[in-house]
Structures are given as structure tokens and as C-alpha cells.
PDB file of C-alpha atoms in Angstrom:
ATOM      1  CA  UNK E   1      80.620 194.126 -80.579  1.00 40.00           C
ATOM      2  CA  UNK E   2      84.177 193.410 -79.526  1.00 42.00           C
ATOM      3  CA  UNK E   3      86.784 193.361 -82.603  1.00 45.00           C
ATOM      4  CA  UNK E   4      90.264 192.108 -82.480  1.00 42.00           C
ATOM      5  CA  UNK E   5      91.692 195.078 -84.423  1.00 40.00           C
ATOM      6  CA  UNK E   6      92.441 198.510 -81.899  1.00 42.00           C
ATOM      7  CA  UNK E   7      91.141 201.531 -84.294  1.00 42.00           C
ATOM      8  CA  UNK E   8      88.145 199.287 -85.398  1.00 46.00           C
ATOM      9  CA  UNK E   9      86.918 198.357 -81.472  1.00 44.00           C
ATOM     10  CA  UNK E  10      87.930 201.833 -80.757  1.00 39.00           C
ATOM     11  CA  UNK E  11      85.289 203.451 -83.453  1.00 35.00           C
ATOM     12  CA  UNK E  12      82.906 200.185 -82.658  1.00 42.00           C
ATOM     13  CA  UNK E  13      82.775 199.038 -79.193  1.00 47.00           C
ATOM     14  CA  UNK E  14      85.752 199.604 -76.979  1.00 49.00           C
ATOM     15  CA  UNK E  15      85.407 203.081 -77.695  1.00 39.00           C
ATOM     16  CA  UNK E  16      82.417 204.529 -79.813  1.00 43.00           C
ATOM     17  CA  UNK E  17      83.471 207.064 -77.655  1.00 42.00           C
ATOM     18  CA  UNK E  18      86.490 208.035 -79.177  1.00 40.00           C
ATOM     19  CA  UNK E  19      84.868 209.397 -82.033  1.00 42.00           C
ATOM     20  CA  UNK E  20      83.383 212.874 -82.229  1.00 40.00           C
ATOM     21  CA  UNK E  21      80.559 214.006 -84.513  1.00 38.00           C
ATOM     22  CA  UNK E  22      81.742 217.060 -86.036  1.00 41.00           C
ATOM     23  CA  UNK E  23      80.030 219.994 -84.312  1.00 47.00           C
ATOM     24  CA  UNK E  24      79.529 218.059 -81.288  1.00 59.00           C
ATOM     25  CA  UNK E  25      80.679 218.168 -78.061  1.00 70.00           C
ATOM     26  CA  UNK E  26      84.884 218.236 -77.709  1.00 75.00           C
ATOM     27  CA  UNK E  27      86.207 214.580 -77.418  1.00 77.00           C
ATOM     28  CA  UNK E  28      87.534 214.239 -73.439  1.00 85.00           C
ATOM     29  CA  UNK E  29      90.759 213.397 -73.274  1.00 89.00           C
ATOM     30  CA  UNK E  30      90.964 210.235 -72.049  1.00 89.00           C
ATOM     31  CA  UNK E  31      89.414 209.137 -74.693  1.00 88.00           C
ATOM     32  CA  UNK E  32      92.311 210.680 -77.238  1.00 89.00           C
ATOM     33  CA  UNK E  33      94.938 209.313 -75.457  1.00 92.00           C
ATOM     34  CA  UNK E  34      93.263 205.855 -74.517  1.00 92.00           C
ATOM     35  CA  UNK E  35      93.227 205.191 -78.452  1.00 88.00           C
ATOM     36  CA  UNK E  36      96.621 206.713 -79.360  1.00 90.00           C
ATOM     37  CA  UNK E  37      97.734 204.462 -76.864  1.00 93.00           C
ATOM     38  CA  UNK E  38      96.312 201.329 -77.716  1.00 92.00           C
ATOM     39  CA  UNK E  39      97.183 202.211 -81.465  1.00 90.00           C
ATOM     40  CA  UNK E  40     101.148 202.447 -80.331  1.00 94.00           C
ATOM     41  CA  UNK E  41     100.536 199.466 -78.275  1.00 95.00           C
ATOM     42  CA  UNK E  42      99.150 197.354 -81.319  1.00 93.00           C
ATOM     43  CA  UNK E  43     102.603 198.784 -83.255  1.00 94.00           C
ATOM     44  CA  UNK E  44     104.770 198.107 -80.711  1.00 96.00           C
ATOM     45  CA  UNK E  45     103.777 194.517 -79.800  1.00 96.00           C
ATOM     46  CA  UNK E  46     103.457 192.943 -83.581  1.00 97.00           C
ATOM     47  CA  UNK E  47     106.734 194.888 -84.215  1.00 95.00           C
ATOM     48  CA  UNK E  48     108.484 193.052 -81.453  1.00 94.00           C
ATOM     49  CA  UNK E  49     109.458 196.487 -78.728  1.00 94.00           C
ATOM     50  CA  UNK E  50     108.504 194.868 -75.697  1.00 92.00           C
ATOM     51  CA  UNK E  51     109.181 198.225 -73.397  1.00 93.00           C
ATOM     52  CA  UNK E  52     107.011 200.181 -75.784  1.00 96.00           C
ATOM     53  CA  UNK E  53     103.984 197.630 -75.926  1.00 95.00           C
ATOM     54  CA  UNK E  54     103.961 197.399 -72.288  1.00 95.00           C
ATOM     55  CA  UNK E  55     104.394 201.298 -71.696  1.00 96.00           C
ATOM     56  CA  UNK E  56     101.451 201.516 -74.072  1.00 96.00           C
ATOM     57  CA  UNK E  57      99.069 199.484 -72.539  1.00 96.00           C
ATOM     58  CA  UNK E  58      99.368 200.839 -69.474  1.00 96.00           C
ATOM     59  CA  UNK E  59      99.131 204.042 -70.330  1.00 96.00           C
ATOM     60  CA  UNK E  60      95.656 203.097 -71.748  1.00 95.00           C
ATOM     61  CA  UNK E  61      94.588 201.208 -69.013  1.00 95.00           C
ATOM     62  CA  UNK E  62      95.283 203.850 -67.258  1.00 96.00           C
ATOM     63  CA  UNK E  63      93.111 206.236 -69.164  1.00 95.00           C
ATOM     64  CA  UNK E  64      90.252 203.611 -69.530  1.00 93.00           C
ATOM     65  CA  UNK E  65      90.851 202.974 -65.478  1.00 94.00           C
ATOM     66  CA  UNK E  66      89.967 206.673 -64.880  1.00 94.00           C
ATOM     67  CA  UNK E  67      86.542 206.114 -66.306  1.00 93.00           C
ATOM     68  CA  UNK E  68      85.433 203.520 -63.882  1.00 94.00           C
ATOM     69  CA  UNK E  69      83.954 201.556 -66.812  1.00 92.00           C
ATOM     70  CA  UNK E  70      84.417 197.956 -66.458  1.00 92.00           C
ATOM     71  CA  UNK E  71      83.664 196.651 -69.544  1.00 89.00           C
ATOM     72  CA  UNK E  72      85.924 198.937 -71.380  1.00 91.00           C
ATOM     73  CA  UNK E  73      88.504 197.567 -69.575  1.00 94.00           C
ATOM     74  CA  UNK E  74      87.191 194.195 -69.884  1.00 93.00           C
ATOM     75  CA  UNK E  75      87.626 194.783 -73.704  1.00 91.00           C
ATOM     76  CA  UNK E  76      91.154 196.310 -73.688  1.00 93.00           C
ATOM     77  CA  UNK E  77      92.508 193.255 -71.948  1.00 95.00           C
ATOM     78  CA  UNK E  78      90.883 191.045 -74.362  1.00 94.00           C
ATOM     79  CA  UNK E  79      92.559 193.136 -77.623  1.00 93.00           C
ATOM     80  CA  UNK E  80      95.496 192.511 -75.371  1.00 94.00           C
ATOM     81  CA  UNK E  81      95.221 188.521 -75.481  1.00 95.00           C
ATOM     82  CA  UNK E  82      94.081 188.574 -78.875  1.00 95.00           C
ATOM     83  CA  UNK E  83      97.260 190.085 -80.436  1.00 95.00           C
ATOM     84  CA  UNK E  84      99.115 187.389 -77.996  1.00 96.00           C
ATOM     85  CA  UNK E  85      96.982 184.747 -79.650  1.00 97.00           C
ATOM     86  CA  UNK E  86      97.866 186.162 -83.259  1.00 97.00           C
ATOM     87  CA  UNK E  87     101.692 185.615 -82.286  1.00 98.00           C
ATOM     88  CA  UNK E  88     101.341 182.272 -80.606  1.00 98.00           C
ATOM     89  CA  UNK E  89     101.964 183.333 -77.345  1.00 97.00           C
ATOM     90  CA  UNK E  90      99.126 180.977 -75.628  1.00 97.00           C
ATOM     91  CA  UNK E  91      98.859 181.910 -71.904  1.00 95.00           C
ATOM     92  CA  UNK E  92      95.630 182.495 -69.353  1.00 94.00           C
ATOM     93  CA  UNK E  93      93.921 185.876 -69.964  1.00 95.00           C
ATOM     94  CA  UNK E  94      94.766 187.509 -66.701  1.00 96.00           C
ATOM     95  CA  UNK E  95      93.575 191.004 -66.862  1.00 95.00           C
ATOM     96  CA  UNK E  96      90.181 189.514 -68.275  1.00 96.00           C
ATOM     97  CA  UNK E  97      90.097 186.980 -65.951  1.00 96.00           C
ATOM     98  CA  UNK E  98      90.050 189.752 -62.703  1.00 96.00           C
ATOM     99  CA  UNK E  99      86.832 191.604 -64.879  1.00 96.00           C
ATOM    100  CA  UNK E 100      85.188 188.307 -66.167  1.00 95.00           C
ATOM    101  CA  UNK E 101      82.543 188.996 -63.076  1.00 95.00           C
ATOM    102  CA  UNK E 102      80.933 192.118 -64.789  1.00 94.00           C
ATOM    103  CA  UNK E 103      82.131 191.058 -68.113  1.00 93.00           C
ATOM    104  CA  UNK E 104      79.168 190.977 -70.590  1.00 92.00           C
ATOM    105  CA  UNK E 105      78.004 187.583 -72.650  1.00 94.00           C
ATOM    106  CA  UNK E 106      79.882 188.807 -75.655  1.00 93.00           C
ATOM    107  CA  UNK E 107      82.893 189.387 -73.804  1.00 93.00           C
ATOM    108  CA  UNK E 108      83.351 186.530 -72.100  1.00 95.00           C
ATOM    109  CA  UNK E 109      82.288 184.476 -74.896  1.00 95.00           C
ATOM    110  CA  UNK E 110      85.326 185.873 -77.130  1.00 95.00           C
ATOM    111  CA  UNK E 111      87.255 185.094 -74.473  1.00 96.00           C
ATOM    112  CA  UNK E 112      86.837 181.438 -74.837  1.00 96.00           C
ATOM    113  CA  UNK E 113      86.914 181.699 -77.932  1.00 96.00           C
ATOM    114  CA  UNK E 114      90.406 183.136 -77.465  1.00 96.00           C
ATOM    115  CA  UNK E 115      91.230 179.890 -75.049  1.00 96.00           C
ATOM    116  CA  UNK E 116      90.160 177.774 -77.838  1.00 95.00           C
ATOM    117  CA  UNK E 117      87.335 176.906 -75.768  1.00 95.00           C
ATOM    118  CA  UNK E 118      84.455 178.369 -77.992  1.00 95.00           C
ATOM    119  CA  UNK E 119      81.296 176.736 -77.103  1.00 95.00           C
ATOM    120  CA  UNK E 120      77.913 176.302 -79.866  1.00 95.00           C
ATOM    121  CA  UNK E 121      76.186 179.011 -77.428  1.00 96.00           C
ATOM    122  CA  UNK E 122      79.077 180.986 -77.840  1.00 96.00           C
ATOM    123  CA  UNK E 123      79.261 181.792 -82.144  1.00 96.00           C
ATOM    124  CA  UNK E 124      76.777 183.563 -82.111  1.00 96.00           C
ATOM    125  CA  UNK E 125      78.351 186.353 -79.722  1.00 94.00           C
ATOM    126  CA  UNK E 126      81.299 186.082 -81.829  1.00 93.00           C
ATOM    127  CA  UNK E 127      82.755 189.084 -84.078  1.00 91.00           C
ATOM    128  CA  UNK E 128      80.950 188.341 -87.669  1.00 91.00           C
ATOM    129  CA  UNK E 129      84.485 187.590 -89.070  1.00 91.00           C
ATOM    130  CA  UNK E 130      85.205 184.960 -86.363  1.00 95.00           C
ATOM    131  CA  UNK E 131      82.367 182.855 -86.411  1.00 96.00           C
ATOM    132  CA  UNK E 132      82.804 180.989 -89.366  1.00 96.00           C
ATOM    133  CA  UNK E 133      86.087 179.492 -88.129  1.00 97.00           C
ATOM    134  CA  UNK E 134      84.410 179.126 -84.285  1.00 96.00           C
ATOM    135  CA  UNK E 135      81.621 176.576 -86.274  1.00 96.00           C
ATOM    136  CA  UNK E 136      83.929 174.812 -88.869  1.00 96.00           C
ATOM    137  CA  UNK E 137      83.118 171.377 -88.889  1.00 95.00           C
ATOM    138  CA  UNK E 138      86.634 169.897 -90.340  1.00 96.00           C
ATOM    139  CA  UNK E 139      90.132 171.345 -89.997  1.00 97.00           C
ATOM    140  CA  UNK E 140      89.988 172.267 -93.827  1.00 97.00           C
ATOM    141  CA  UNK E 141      86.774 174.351 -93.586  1.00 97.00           C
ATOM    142  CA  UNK E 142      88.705 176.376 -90.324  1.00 97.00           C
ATOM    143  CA  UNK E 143      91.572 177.060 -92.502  1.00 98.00           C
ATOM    144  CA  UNK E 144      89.249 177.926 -95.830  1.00 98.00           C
ATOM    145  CA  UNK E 145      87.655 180.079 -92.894  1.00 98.00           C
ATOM    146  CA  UNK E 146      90.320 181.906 -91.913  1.00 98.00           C
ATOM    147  CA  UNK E 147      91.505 182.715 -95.097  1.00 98.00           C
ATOM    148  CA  UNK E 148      88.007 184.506 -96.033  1.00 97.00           C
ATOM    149  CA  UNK E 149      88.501 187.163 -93.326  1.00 96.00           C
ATOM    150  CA  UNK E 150      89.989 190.308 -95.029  1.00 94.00           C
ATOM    151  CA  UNK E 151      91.354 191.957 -91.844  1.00 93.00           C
ATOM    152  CA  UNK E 152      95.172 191.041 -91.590  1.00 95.00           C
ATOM    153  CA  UNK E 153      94.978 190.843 -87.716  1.00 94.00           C
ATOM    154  CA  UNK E 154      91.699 189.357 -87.506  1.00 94.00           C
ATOM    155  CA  UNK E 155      92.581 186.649 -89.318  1.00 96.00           C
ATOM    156  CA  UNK E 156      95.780 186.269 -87.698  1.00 97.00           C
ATOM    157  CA  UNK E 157      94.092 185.587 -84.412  1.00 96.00           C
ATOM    158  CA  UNK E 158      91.324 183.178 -85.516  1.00 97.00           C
ATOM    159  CA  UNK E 159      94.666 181.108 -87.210  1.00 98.00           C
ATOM    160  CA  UNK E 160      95.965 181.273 -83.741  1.00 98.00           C
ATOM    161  CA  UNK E 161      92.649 180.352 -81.952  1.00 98.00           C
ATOM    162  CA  UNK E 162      92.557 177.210 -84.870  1.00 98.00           C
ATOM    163  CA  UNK E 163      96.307 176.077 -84.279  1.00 98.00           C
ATOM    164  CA  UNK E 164      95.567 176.671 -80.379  1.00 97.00           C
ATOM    165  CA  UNK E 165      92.925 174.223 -80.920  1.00 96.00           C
ATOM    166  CA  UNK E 166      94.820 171.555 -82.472  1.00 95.00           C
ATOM    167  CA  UNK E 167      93.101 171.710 -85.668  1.00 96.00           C
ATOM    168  CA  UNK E 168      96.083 173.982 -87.820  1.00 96.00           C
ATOM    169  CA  UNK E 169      96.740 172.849 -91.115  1.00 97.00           C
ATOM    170  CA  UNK E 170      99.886 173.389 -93.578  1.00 96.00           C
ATOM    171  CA  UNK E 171      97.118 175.997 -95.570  1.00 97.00           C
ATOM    172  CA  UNK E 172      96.820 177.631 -92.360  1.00 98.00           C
ATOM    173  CA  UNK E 173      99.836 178.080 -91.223  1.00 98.00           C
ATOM    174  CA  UNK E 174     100.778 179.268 -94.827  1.00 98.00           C
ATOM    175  CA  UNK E 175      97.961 181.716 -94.534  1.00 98.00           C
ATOM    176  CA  UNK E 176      99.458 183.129 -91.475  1.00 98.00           C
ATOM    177  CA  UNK E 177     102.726 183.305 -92.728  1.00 98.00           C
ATOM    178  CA  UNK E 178     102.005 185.267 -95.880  1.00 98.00           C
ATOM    179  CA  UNK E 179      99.979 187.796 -93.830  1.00 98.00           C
ATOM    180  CA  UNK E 180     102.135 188.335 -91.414  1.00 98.00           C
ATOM    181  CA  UNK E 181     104.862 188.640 -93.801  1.00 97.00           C
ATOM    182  CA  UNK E 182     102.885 191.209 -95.696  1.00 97.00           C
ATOM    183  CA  UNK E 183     102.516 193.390 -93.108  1.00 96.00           C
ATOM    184  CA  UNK E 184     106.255 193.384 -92.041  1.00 96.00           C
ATOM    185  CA  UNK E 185     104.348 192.205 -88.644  1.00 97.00           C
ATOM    186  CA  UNK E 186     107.936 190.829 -86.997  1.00 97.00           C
ATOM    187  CA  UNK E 187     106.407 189.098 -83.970  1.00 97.00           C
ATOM    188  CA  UNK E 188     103.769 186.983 -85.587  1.00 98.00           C
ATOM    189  CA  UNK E 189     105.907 186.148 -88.437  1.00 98.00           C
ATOM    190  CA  UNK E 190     108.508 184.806 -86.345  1.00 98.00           C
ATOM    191  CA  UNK E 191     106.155 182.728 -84.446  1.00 98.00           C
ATOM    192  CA  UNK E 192     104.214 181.331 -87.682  1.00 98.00           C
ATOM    193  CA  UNK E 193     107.870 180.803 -89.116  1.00 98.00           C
ATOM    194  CA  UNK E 194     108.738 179.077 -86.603  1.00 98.00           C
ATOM    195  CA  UNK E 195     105.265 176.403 -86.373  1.00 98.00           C
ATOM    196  CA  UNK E 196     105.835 175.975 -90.287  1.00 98.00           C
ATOM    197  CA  UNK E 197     109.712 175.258 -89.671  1.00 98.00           C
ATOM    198  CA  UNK E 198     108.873 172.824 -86.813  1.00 97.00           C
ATOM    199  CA  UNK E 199     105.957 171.201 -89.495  1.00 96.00           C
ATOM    200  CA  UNK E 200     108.616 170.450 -91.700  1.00 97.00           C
ATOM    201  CA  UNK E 201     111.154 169.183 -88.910  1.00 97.00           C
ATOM    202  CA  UNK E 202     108.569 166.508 -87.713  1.00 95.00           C
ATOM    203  CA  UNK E 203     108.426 165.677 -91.458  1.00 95.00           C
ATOM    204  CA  UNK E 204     111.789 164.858 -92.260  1.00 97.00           C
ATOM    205  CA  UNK E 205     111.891 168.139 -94.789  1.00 97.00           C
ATOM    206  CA  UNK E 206     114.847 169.257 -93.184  1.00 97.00           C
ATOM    207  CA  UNK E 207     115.998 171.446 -96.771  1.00 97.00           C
ATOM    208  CA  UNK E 208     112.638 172.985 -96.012  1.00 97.00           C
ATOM    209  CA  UNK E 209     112.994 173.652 -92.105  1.00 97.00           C
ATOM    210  CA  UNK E 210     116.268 174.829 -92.997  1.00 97.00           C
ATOM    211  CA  UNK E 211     114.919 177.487 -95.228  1.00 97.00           C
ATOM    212  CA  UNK E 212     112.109 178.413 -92.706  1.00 97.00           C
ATOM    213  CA  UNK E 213     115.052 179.056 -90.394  1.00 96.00           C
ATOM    214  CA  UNK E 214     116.966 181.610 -92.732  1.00 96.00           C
ATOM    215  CA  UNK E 215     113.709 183.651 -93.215  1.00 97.00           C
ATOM    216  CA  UNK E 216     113.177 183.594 -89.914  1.00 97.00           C
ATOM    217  CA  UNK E 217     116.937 184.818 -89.210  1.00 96.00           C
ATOM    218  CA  UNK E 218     116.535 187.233 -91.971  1.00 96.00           C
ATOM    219  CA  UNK E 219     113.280 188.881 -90.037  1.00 95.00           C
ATOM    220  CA  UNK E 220     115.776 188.823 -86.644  1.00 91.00           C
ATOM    221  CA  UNK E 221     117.839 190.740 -88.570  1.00 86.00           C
ATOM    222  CA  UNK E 222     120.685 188.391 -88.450  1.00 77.00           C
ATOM    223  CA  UNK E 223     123.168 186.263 -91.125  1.00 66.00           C
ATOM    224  CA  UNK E 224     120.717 184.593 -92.945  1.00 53.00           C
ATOM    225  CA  UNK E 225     123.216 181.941 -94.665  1.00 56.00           C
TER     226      UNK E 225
END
């Protein structure tokens, strides 16, 4: 079952490989450095170092590539678009989208998901944690949703799947904020900063966009008066 968080899918599905029963066989080592680098990547791309997130996931990729094992791959590029989906960075899937042929059901049903594009069939092949928010009926019971899930980038990418989907609320996008914020997460907070700052814009709150804007200068690490 895919996950959206690296050393959970690692230990669950990407890799319940990369974990070693004690007194077993030794752990290969593609399997030591696939996760170490997936674990940097994670790091590097919520902390904003684009030339260590990209080094990173091609490192793994690499590692994963050696294998010849499709759907591991299929599953690293989906952790990939997930964290991009937790930061608001909504694109096409394109290293899924060259393994979506001998991508399993569960796969390519997170990956619509991911698009926004979850169908009914589809919640069922969901992570547990996402398919409350897949089969909310009302924009308030996907926020209330979201909100339940305990895992800070879990629930950062189901906000992002709901606000892809047009459904984001203000609770939502406070949700997102605080979490990201509590995790000193720079990328995502800047992005959820700046939705909440553009809210308040369309409002006429300006005093309140304006403040959205100092945070989000504070978290750039610039002059926040």
C-alpha cells in the first residue's frame, strides 16, 4: 500500500525491502542507499534546496533502476508528485506517467487521486488516511477530513489534492498552514502562505494579506517589516 511519507512506504510498500529482520540475511545495498536517498530527498525538497532534492532523487532512482522493478519505481515517482502536491506545485506526473503501463490498480489509482481526479472505484485503493477526504461529500467534511490525518505530510498532500480540486476552504488552508509551519517545512509553508494571503486579497482584507506577506518574508529569510 503506497504512502505519501518516504520512511513509512520505505518500511511498507516502496521498500519492505529495506528493512532487515535481525539475524537475517545482510540488507543489499541498494536498498540502504535507495532509502537514505529518498529520506535526503524528502529534506531537501520541503526545505526548499532544489540541487539537493534533485541530486537525491536521482540517486534513488538510480538505485531502484538497478533492480529492474517497475513498480518500485512506479512508487518513487509518485512520493515524488505527492510532496509537489503538498507544496502546491500542480503539474502532470511525468515519471509515473512513462510506468503507468505496468503500474498496479493501487498505483495508478493514487495517482489520480494526486491529479484531483479520484474516481468512486478509486477510494478504496487509496492509503487508509486518504480516503476519507477522496469520499467527502461537501467541502467542509474534506477539510474536517484532512485535519483527522495525524501524519504532517500526509495531510499536507490530501489539503493539496482538496485545494487542487477546487473544494479548499479558509479551515483548510489554515490547517495547512499551521502544519507546515510546525514542521519548519519552508516550501509548503510558503506556498500555503501564499493561497491564504491571496484568500484575503480577493477579500478586500488587505491588513490581513499584508500580514500573510511578512510571515511569508520572514520564512524567506528576508525584512519582514
Amino acid at each position: 500500500m503506497i504512502t505519501t511519507l518516504p520512511r513509512r512506504l520505505l518500511a511498507a510498500s516502496l521498500l519492505a525491502a529495506l528493512a532487515a529482520c535481525a539475524g537475517g540475511p545482510p540488507v543489499p545495498d541498494w536498498k540502504m542507499n535507495a532509502q537514505g536517498a529518498l529520506e535526503r530527498y524528502e529534506a531537501a525538497y520541503l526545505g526548499g534546496n532544489a540541487l539537493v532534492e534533485a541530486a537525491e532523487f536521482q540517486r534513488a532512482r538510480e538505485q531502484i533502476g538497478a533492480t529492474g522493478q517497475i513498480d518500485l519505481a512506479a512508487r518513487a515517482e509518485l512520493l515524488r508528485c505527492a510532496s509537489r502536491v503538498a507544496s502546491l506545485v500542480f503539474e502532470d506526473c511525468a515519471g509515473f506517467e512513462a510506468l503507468r503501463q505496468d503500474a498496479a490498480a493501487p498505483e495508478r489509482a493514487y495517482a489520480a487521486y494526486l491529479a484531483g481526479r479520484a474516481q468512486p472505484a478509486d477510494i478504496a485503493l487509496l492509503p487508509p488516511q486518504h480516503r476519507a477526504v477522496a469520499g467527502a461529500a461537501s467541502d467542509t467534511a474534506a477539510a474536517a477530513a484532512v485535519a483527522a490525518i495525524a501524519d504532517p505530510l500526509a495531510q499536507l498532500v490530501a489539503a493539496g489534492v482538496v485545494l487542487r480540486s477546487g473544494r479548499a476552504t479558509p479551515a483548510l488552508l489554515a490547517t495547512a498552514v499551521d502544519t507546515a509551519s510546525a514542521q519548519g517545512w519552508r516550501r509548503p509553508l510558503l506556498a500555503w502562505l501564499g493561497a491564504q494571503a491571496l484568500r484575503a486579497e480577493q477579500a478586500g482584507a488587505a491588513q490581513e494579506a499584508q500580514r500573510l506577506r511578512r510571515r511569508m518574508a520572514l520564512a524567506q529569510g528576508k525584512d519582514a517589516r
